[in-house]
PDB file of C-alpha atoms and ligand atoms in Angstrom:
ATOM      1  CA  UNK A 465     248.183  95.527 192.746  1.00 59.00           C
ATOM      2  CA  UNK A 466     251.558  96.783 191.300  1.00 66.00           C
ATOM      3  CA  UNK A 467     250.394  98.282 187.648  1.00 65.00           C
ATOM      4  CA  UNK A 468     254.510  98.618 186.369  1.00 86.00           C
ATOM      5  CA  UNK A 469     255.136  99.494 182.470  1.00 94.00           C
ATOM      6  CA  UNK A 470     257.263  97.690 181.050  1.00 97.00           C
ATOM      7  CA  UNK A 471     258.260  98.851 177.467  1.00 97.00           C
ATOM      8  CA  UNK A 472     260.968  96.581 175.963  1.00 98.00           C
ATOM      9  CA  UNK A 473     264.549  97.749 175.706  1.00 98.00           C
ATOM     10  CA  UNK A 474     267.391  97.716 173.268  1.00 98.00           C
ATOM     11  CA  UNK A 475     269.469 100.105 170.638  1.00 98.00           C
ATOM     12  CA  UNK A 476     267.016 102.271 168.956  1.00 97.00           C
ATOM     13  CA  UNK A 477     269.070 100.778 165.586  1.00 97.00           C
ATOM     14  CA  UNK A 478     268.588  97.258 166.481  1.00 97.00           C
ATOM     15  CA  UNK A 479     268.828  94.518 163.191  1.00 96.00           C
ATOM     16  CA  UNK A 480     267.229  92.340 165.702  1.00 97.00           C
ATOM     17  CA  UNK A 481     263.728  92.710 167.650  1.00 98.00           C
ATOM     18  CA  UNK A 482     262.969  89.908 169.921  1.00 98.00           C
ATOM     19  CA  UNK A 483     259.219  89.688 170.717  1.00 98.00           C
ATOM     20  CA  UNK A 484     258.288  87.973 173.687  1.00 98.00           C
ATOM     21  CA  UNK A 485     254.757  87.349 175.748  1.00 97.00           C
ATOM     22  CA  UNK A 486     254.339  89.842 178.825  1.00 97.00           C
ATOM     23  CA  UNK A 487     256.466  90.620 181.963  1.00 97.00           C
ATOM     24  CA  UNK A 488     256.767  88.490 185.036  1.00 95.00           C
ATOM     25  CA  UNK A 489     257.603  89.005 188.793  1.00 95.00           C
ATOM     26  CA  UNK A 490     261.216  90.189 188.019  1.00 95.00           C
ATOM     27  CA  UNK A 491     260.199  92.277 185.141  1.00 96.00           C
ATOM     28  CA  UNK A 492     257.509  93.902 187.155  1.00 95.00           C
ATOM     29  CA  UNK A 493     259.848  94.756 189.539  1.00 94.00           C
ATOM     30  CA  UNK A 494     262.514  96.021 187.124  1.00 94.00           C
ATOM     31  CA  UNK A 495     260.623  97.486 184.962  1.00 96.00           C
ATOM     32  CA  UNK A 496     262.859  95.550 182.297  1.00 97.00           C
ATOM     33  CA  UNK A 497     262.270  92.440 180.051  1.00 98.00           C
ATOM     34  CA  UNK A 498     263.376  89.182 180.181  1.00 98.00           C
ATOM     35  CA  UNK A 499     265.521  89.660 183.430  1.00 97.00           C
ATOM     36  CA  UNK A 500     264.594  86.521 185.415  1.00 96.00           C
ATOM     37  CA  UNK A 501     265.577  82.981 184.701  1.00 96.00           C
ATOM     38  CA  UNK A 502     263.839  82.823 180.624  1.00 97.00           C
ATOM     39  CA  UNK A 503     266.074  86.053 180.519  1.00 97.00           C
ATOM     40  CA  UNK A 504     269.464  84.778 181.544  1.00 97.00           C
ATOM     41  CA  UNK A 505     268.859  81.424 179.418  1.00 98.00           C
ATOM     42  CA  UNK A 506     268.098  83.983 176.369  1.00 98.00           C
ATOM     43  CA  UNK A 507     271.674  85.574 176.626  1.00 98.00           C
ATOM     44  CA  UNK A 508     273.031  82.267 177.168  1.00 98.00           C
ATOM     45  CA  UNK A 509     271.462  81.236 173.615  1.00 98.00           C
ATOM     46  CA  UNK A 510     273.150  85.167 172.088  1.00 98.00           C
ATOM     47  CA  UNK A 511     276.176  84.347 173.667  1.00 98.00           C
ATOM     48  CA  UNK A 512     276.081  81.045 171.294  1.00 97.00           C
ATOM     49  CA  UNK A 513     276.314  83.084 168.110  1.00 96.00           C
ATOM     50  CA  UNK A 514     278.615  85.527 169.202  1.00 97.00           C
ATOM     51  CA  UNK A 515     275.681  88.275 170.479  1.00 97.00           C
ATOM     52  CA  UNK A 516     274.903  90.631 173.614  1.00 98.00           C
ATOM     53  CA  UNK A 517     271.556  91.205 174.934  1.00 98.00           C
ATOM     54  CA  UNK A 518     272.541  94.979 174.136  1.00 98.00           C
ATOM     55  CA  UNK A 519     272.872  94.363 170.983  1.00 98.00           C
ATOM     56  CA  UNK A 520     269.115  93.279 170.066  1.00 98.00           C
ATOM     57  CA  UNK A 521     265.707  94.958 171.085  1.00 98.00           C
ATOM     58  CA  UNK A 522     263.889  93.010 173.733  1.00 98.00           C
ATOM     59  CA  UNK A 523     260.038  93.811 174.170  1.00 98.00           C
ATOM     60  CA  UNK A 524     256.938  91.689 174.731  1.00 98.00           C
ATOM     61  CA  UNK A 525     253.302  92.032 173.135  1.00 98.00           C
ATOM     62  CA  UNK A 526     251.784  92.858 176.914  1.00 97.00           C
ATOM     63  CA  UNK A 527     253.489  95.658 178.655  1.00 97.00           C
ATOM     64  CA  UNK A 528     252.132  94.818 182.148  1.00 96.00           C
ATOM     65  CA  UNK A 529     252.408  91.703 184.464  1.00 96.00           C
ATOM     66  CA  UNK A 530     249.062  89.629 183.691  1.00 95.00           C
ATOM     67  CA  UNK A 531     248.063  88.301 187.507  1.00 94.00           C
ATOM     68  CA  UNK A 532     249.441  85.195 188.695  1.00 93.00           C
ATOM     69  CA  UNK A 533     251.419  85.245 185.013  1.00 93.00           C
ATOM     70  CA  UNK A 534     248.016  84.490 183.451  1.00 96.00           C
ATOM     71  CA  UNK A 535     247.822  84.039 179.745  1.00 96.00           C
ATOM     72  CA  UNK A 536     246.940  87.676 178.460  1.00 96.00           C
ATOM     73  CA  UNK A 537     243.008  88.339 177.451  1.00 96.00           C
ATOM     74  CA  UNK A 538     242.568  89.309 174.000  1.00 95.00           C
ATOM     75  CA  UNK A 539     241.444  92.765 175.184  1.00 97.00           C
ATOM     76  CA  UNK A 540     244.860  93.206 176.731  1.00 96.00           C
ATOM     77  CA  UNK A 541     246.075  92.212 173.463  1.00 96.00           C
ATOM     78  CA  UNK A 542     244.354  94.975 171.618  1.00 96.00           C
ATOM     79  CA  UNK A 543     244.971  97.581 173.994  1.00 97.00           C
ATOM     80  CA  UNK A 544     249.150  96.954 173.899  1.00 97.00           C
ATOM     81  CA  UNK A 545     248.946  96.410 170.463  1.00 97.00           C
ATOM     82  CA  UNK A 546     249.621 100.551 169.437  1.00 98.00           C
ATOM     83  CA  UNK A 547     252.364 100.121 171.465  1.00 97.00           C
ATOM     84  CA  UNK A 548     254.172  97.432 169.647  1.00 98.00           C
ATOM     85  CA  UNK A 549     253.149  98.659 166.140  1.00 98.00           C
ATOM     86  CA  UNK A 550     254.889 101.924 166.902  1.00 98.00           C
ATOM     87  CA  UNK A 551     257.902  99.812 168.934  1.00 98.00           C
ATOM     88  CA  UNK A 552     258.610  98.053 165.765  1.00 98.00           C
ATOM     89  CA  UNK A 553     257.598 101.322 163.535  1.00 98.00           C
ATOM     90  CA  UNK A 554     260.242 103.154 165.449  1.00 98.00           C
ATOM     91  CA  UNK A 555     263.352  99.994 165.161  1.00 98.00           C
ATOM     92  CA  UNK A 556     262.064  98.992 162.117  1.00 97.00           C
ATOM     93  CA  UNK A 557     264.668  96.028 162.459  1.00 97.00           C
ATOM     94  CA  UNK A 558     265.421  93.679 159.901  1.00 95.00           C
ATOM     95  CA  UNK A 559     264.492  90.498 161.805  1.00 97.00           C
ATOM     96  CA  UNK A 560     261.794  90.246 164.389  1.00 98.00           C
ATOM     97  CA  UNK A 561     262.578  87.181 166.617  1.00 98.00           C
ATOM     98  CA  UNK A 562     258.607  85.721 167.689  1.00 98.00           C
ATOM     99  CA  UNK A 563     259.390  83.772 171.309  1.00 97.00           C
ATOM    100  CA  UNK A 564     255.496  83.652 172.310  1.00 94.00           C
ATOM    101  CA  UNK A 565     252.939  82.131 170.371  1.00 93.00           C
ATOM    102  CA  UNK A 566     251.169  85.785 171.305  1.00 95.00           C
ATOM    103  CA  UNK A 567     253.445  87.275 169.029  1.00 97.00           C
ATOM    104  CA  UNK A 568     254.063  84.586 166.735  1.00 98.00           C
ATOM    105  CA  UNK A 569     249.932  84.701 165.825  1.00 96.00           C
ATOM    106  CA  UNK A 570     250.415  88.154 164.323  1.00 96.00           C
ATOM    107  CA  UNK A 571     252.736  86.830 161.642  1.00 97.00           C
ATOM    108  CA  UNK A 572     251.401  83.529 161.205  1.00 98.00           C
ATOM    109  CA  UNK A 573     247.615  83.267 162.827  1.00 96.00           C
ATOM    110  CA  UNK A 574     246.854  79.092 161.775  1.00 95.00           C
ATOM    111  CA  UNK A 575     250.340  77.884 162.242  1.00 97.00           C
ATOM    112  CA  UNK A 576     251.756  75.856 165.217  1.00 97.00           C
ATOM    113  CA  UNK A 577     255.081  76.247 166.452  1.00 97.00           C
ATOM    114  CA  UNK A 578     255.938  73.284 166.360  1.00 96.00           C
ATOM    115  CA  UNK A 579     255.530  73.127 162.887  1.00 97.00           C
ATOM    116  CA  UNK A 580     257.207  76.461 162.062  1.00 97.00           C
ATOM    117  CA  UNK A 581     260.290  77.136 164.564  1.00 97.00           C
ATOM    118  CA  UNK A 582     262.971  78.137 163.203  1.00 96.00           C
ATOM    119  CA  UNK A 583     262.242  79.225 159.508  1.00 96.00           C
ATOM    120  CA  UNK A 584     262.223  81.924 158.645  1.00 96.00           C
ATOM    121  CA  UNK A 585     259.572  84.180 156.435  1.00 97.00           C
ATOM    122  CA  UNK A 586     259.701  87.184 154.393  1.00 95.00           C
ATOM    123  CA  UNK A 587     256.584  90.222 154.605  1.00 96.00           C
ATOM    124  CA  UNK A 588     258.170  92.565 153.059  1.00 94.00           C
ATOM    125  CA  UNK A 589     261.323  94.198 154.010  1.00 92.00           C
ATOM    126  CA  UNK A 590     261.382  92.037 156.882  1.00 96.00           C
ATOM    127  CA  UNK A 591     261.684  88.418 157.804  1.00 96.00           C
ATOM    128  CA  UNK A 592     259.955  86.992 160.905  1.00 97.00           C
ATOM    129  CA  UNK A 593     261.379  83.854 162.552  1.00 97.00           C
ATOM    130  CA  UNK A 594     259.586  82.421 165.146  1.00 98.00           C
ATOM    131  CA  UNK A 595     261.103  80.651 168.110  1.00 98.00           C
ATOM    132  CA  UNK A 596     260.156  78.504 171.290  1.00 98.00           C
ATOM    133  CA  UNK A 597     260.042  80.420 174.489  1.00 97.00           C
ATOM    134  CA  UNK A 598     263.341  80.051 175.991  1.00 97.00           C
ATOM    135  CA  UNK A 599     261.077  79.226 179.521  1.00 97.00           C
ATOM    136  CA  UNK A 600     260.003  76.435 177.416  1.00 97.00           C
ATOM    137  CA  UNK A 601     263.031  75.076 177.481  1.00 97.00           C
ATOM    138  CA  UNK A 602     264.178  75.302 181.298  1.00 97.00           C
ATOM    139  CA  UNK A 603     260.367  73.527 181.265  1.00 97.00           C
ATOM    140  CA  UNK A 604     261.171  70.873 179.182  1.00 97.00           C
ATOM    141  CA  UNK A 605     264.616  70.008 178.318  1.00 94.00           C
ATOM    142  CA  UNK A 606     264.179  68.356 175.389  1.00 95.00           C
ATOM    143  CA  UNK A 607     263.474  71.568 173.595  1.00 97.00           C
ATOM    144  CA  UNK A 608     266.559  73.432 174.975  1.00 97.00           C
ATOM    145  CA  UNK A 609     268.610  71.651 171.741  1.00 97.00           C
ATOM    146  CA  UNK A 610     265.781  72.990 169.457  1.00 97.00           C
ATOM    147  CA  UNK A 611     265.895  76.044 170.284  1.00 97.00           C
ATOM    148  CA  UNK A 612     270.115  75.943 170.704  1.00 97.00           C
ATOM    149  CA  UNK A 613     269.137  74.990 167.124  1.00 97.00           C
ATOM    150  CA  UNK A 614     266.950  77.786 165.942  1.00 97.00           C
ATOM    151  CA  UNK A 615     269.423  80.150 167.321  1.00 97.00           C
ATOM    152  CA  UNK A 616     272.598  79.275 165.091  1.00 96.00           C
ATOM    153  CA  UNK A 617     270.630  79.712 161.907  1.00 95.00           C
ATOM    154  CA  UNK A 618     270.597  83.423 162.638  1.00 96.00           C
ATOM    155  CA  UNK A 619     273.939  84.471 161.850  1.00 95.00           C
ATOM    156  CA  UNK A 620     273.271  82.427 158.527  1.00 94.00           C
ATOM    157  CA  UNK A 621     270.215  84.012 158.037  1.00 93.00           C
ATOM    158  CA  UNK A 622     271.274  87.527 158.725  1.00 93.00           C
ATOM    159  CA  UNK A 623     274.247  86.490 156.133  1.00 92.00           C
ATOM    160  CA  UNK A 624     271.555  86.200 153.677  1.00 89.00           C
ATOM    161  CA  UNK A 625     269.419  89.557 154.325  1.00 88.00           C
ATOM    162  CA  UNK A 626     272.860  90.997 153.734  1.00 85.00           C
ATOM    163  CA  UNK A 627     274.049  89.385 150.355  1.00 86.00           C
ATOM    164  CA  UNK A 628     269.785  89.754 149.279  1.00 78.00           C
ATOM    165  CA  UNK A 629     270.762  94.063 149.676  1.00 75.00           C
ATOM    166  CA  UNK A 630     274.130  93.264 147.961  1.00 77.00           C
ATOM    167  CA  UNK A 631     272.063  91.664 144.863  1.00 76.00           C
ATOM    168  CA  UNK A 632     269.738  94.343 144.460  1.00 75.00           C
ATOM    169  CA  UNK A 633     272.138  97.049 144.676  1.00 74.00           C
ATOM    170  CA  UNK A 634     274.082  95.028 141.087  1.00 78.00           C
ATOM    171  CA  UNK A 635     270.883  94.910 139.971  1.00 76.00           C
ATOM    172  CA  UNK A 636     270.276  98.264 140.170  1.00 75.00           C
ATOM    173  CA  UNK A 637     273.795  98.749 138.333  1.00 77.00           C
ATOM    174  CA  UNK A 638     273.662  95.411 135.836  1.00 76.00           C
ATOM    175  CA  UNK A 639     270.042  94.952 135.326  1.00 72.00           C
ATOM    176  CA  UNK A 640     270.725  91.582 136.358  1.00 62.00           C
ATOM    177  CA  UNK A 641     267.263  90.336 138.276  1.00 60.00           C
ATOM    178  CA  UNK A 642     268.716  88.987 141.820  1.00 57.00           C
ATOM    179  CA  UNK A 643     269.128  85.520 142.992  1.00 59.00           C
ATOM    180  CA  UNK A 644     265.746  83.933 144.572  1.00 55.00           C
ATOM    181  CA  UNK A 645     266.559  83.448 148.310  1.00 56.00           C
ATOM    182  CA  UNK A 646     266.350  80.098 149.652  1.00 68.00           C
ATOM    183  CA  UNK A 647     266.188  80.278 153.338  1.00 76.00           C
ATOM    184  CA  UNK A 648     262.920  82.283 153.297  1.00 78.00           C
ATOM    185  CA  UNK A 649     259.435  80.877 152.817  1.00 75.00           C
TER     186      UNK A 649
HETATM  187  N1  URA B1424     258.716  85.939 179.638  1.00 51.80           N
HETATM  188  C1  URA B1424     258.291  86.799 178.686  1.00 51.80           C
HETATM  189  O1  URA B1424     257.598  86.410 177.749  1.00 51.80           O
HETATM  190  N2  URA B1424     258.663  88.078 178.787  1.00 51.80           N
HETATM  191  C2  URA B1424     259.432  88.545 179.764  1.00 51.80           C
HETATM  192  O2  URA B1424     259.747  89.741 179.767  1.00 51.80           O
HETATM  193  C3  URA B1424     259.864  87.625 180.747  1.00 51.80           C
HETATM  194  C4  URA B1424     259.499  86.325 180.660  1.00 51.80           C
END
């Protein structure tokens, strides 16, 4: 059995972490995420709001090829998990893009995506969006508009994070309390 790492990949100064589930064949074999068919849909969607796949941080909660693409064991879970803490530690981007339900679960354990796509929530400093996986999609067209969708809010919602800093640095200088947000739940 091939045991290949791989980490996740992207500018170390990314505003944009995309989370997905675990590696596949081509990933194995690269040693690079998101490079097969999911992977060439998901720059497709970028290319829709104006973005590069170089432009964003790319990683997945499991860091090795589960056999057969099997749904990663909780144990696996646990033991990648210092990984990705310290991944998103080291980024520390302003949006983290969930495109698993294995990563979406850390943000939002009860929830179901279908529920939730697309909106976006604040913890903190940062705001966690979850999304359908673009293989999803390619499975099931009918979700390839949904998550086309998803996608074009980000620019807005990136807009937003922006004018929210803007606010707070008047604030700082009026000692006017800043506007309440209202994209974020
Ligand atoms: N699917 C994922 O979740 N991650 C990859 O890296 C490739 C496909």
């Amino acid at each position: 059995m091939r045991i290949v790492q791989v980490p996740g990949e992207g500018p170390e100064n990314a505003a944009i972490m995309m989370i997905g589930e675990a590696p596949g064949f081509h990933e194995d074999r690269q040693g690079r995420p998101f490079v097969g068919a999911a992977g060439k849909y998901l720059e497709e969607l970028l290319a829709l709001i104006g973005m590069k796949r170089a432009e964003i941080y790319i990683c997945n909660v499991i860091k090795c090829r589960p056999p057969q693409n099997r749904d990663p064991f909780p144990v696996e879970m646990d033991a990648c998990r210092p990984y990705l803490d310290q991944q998103i530690d080291l980024i520390k981007p302003k949006v983290i893009i969930t495109i698993s339900r294995f990563a979406m679960t850390r943000w939002f354990p009860d929830a179901k995506i279908s529920a939730i796509h697309g909106k976006p929530k604040k913890f903190g400093d940062l705001v966690v969006l979850p999304m359908y996986h673009p293989a999803a999609a390619l499975h099931q067209p009918s979700l390839k508009r949904v998550l086309e969708e998803d996608f074009k809010r980000v620019p807005q919602i990136l807009n937003e994070m922006a004018n929210l800093k803007e606010e707070v640095v008047e604030k700082k200088r009026d000692e006017k309390p800043p506007q309440q947000l209202s994209l974020f739940g």
